[in-house]
Tab-separated table of C-alpha atoms in Angstrom:
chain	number	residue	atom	x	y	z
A	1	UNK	CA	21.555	-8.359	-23.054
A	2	UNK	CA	23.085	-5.125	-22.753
A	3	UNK	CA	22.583	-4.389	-26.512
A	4	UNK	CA	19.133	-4.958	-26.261
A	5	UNK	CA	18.457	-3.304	-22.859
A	6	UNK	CA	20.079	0.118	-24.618
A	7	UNK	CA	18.816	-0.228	-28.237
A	8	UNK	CA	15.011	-0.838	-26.357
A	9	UNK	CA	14.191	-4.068	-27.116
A	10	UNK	CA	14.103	-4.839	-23.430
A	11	UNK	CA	13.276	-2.724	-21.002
A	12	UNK	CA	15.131	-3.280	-18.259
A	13	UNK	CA	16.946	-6.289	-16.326
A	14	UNK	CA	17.086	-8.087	-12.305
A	15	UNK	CA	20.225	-10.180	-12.210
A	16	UNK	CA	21.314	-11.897	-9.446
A	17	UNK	CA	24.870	-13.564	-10.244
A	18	UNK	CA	27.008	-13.324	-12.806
A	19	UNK	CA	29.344	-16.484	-14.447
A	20	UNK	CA	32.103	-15.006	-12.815
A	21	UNK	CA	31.494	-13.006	-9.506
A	22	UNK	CA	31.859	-10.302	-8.562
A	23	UNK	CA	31.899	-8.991	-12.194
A	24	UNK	CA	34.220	-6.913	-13.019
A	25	UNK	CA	33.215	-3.064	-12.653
A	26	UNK	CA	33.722	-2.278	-16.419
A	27	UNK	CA	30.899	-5.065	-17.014
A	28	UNK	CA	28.705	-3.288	-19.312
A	29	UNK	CA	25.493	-4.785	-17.528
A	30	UNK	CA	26.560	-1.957	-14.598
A	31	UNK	CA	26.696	0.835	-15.717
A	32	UNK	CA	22.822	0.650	-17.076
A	33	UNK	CA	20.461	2.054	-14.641
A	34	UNK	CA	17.467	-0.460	-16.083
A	35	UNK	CA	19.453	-3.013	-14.206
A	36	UNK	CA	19.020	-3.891	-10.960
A	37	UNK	CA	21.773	-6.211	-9.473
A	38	UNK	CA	21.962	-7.792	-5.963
A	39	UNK	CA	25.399	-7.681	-3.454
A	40	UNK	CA	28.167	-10.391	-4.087
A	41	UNK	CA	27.988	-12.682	-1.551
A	42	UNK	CA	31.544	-13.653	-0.523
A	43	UNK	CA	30.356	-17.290	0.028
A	44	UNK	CA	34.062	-19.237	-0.229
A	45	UNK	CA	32.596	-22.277	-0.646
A	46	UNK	CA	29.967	-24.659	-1.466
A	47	UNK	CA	28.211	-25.135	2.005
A	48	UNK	CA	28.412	-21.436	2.859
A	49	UNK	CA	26.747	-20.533	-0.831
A	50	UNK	CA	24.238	-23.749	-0.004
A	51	UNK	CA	23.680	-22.032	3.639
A	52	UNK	CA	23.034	-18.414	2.295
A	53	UNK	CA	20.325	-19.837	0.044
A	54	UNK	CA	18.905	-21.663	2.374
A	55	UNK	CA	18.243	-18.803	5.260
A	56	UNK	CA	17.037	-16.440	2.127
A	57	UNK	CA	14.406	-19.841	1.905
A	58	UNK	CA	13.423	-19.751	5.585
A	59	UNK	CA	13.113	-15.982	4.805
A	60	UNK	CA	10.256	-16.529	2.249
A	61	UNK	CA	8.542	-18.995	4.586
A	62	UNK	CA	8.448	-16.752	7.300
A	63	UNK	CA	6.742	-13.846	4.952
A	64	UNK	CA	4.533	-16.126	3.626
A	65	UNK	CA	3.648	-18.272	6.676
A	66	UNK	CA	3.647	-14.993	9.123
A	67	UNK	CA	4.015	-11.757	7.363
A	68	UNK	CA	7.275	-11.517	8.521
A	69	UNK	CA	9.828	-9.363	6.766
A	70	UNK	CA	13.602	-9.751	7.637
A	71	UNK	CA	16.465	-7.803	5.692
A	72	UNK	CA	14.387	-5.704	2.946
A	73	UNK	CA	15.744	-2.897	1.532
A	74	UNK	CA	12.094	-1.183	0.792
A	75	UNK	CA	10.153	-2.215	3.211
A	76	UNK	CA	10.334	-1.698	6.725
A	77	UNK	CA	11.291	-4.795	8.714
A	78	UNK	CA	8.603	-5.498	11.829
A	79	UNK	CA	10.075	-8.136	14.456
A	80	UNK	CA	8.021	-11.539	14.806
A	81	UNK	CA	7.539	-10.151	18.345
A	82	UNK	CA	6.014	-6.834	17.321
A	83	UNK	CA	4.123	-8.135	13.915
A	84	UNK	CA	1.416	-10.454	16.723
A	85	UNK	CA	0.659	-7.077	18.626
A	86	UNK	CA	0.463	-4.808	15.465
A	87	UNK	CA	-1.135	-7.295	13.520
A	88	UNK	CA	-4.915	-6.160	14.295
A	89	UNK	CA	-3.931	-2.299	14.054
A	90	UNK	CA	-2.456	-3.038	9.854
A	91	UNK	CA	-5.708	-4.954	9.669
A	92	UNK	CA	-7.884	-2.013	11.101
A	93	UNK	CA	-5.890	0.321	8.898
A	94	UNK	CA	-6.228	-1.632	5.423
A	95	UNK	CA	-9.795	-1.427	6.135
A	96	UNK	CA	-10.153	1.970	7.010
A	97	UNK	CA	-8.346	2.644	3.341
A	98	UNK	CA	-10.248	-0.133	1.734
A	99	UNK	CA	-14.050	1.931	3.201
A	100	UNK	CA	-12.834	5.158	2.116
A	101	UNK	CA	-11.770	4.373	-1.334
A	102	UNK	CA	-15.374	2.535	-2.277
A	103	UNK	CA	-17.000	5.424	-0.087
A	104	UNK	CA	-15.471	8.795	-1.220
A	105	UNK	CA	-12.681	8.494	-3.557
A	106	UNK	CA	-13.059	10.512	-6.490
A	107	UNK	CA	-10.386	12.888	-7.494
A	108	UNK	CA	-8.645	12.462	-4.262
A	109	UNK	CA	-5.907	15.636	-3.164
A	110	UNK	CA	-5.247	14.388	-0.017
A	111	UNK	CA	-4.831	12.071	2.617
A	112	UNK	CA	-4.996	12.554	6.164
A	113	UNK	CA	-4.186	9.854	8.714
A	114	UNK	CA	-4.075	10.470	12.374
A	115	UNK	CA	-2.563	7.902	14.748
A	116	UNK	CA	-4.140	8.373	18.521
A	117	UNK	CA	-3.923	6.424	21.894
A	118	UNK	CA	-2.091	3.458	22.242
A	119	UNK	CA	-1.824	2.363	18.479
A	120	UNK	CA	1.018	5.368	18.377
A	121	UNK	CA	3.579	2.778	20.849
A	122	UNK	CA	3.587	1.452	17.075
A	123	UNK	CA	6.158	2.675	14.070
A	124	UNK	CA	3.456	4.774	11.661
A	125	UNK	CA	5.311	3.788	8.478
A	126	UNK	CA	3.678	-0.247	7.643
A	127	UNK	CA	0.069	1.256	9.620
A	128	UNK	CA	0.369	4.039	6.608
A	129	UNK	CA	1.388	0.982	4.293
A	130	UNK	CA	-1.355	-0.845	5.137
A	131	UNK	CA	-3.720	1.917	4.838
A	132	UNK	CA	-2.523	3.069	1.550
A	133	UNK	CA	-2.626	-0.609	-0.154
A	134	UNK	CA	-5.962	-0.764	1.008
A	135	UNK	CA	-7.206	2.743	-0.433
A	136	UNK	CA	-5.334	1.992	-3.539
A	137	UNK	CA	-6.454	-1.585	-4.389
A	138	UNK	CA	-10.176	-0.618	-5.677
A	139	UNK	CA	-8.623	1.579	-8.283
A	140	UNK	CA	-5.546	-0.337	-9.130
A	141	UNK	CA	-6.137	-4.034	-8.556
A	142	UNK	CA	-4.223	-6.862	-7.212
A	143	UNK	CA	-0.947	-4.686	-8.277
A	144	UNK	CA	-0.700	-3.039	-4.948
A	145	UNK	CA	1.399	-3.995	-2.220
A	146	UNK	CA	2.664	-2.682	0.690
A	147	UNK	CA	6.312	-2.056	-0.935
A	148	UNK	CA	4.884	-0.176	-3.778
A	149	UNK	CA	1.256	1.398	-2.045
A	150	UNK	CA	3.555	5.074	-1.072
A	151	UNK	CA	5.002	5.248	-4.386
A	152	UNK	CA	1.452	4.277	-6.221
A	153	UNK	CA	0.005	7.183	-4.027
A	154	UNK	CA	3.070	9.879	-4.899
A	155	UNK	CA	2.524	9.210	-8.867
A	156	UNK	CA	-1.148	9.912	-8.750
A	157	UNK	CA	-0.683	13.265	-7.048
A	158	UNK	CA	-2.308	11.832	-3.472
A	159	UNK	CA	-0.283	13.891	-0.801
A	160	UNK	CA	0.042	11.818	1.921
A	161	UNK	CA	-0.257	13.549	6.006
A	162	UNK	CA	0.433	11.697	8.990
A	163	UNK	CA	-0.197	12.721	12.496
A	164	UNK	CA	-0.057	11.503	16.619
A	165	UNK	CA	-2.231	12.005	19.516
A	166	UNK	CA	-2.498	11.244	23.001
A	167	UNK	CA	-6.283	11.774	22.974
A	168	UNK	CA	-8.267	8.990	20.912
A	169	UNK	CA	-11.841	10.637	21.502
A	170	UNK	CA	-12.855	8.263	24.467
A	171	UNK	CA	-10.751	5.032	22.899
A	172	UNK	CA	-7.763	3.086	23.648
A	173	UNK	CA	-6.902	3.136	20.076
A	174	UNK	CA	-8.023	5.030	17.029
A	175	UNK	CA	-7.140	5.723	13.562
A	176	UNK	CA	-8.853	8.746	11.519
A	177	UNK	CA	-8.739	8.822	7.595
A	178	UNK	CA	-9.385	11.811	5.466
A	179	UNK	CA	-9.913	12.380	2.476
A	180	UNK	CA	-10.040	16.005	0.869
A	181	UNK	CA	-11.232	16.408	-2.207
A	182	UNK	CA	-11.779	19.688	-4.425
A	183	UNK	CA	-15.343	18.752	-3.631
A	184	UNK	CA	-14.902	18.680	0.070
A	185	UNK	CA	-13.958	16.044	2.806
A	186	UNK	CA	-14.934	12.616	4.441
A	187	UNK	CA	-13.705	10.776	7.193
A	188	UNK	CA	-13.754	7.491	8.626
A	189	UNK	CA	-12.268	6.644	12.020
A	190	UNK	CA	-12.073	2.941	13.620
A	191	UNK	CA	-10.666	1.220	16.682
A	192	UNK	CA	-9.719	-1.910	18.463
A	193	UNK	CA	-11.949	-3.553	20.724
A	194	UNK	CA	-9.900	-5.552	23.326
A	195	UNK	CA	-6.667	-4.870	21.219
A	196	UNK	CA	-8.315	-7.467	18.756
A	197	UNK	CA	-11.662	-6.752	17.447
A	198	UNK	CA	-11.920	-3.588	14.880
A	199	UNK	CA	-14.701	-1.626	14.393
A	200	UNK	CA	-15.141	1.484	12.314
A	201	UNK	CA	-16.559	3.932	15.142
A	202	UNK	CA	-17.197	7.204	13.356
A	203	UNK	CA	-17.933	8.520	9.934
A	204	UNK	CA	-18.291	11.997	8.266
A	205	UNK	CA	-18.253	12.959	11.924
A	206	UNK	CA	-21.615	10.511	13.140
A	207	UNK	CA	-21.249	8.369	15.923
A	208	UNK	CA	-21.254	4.237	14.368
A	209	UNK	CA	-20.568	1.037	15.827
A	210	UNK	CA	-19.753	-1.354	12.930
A	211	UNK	CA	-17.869	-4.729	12.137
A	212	UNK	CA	-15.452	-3.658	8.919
A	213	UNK	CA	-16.236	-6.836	7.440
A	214	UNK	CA	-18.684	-8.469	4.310
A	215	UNK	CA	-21.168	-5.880	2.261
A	216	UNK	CA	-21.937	-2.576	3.912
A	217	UNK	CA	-24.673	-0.592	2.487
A	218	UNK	CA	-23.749	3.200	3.590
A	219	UNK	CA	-27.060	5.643	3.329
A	220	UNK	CA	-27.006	9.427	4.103
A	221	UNK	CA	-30.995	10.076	4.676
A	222	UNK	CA	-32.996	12.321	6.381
A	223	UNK	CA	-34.210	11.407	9.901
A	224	UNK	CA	-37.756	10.828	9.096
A	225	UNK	CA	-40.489	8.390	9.661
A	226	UNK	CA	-40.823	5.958	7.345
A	227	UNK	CA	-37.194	6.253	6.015
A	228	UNK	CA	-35.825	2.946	7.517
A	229	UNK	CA	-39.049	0.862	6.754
A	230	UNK	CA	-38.712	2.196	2.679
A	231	UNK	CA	-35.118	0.863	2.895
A	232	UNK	CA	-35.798	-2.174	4.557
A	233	UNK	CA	-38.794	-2.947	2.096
A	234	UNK	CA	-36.449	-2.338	-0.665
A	235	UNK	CA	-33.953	-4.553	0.517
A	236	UNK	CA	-36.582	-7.173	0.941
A	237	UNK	CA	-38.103	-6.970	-2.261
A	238	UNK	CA	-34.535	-7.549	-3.657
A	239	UNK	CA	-34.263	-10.627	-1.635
A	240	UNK	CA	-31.193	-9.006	0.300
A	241	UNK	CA	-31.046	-10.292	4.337
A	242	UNK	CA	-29.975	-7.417	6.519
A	243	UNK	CA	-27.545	-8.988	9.202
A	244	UNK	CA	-26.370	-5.681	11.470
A	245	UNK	CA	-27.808	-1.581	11.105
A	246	UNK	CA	-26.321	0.674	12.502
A	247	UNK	CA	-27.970	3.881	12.928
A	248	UNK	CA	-26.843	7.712	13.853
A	249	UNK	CA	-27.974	10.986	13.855
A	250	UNK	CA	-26.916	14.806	14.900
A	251	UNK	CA	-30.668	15.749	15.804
A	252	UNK	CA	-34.320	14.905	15.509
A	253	UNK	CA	-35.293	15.034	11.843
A	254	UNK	CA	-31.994	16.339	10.275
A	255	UNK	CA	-29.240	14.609	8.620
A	256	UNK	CA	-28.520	10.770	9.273
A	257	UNK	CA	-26.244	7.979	8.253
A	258	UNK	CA	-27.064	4.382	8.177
A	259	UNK	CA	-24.538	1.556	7.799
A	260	UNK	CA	-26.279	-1.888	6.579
A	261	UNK	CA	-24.518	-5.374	6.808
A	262	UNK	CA	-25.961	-7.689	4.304
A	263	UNK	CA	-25.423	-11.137	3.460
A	264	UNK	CA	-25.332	-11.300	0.030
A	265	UNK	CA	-24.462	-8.052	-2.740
A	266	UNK	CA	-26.522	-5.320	-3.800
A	267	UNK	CA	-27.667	-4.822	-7.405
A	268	UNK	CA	-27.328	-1.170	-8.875
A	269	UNK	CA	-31.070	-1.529	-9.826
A	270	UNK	CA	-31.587	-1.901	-6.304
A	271	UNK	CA	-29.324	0.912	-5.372
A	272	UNK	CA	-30.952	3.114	-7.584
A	273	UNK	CA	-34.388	2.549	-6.154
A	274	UNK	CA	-32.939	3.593	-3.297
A	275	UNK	CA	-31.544	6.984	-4.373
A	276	UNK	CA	-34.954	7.636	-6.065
A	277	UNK	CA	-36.507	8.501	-2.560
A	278	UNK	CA	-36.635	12.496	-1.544
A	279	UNK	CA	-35.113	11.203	1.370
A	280	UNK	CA	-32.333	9.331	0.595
A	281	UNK	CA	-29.271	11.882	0.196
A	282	UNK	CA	-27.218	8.760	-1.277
A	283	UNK	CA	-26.466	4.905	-1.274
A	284	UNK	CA	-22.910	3.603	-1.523
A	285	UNK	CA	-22.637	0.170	-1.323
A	286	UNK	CA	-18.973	-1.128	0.433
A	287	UNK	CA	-17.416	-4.618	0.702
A	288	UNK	CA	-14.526	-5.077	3.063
């Protein structure tokens, strides 16, 4: 194995025990660094070797069953206790990361996330996590995780800035995402209602009340008449049933944004019809 690991043939190497442990430190499996080994257990005997893989076992179940990490080395370890209250903020945060990669995620520089109200009684390191493997799973696939999100984000140039705050801008709780481009910037901020229920409360600065859930048709239009019967007609025509709009504006007959929750997917013929109109500025279409 060692041959092969330095001549190329194999790349690289996880081994877990050796025939005779602990190996002896002129092993030439060691002193590769495209081998990764684990720590000799001094396990005496039978039961205690039986016991050790046992807990490691109840370890697994308790990730699996409850998202529960104990005793990782690159990940950081949340208490049972503290995973049921944080539970709905790494939910909120995925999504945030999950809207803004589908909304404005081309040639990303940057990444802004600010922590405000109560959510920063929290550790920022798995919200970021969270965040970052949901930004990151559009353009890389089922791949990310939230061991290997950071270092995903580091070798694709994405600097990463993290920030605290009393103030939330009126909420108990909110997190802000930005995204700087060399085009510009976007944001997207959302919030817990009742500690539980998240809702994406702000974005590119207008004021939104929406369920970060299902297929989310995101307009930028002009605040005109006419404008939201054109997109509803288009919608209809397409055979696409409109479940929740959410409307906002800065003033009469300037610059608005419209959030659409629709039961079923949009068609990029569809979308296009809608980005033919003079007053349509643009049509993303999210699913969260």
């Amino acid at each position: 194995l060692a041959e092969a690991i330095k001549s190329g043939r194999i790349a690289g190497a996880a081994i877990d025990v050796f025939a005779k442990e602990p190996p002896a430190q002129e092993h030439p499996l060691l002193a590769l660094e495209q081998v990764i080994v684990t720590p000799h257990l001094r396990t005496a005997t039978r039961d205690a070797q039986t016991n050790v893989a046992v807990q490691l076992a109840n370890q697994v179940v308790n990730f699996l069953k409850d998202g529960v990490v104990e005793n990782a080395l690159n990940v950081p370890a949340i208490h049972a206790d503290l995973l049921a209250s944080i539970r709905p903020h790494l939910e909120l945060a995925e999504k945030l990361g999950l809207f803004q990669a589908q909304y404005q995620a081309r040639g990303v520089d940057e990444l802004t996330i600010e922590y405000s109200g109560s959510v920063t009684e929290y550790p920022m390191e798995p919200l970021t996590r969270a965040l970052l493997k949901g930004f990151l799973t559009p353009m890389i696939g089922a791949m990310v995780n939230y061991v290997n999100a950071p270092h995903l984000a580091q070798e694709r140039g994405i600097r990463i800035i993290e920030a605290r705050s009393r103030s939330a801008d009126g909420f108990a709780n909110q997190i802000r995402l930005t995204v700087r481009t060399a085009g510009g910037e976007s944001s997207v901020c959302g919030t817990l209602f009742g500690d539980r229920e998240p809702r994406l409360v702000r974005v590119d600065g207008f004021s939104v009340e929406a369920i970060p859930s299902g297929h989310i048709l995101v307009l930028r239009n002009y605040d005109r008449p006419g404008v939201i019967g054109f997109i509803g007609q288009m919608l209809s025509e397409a055979k696409v049933n409109i479940a929740m709009m959410n409307l906002s504006r800065r003033k009469i007959k300037g610059q608005a944004i419209s959030l659409l929750t629709v039961d079923s997917k949009i068609s990029e013929r569809t979308l296009e019809a809608l980005r033919s109109d003079e007053n349509i500025l643009s049509a993303i279409q999210v699913e969260l």
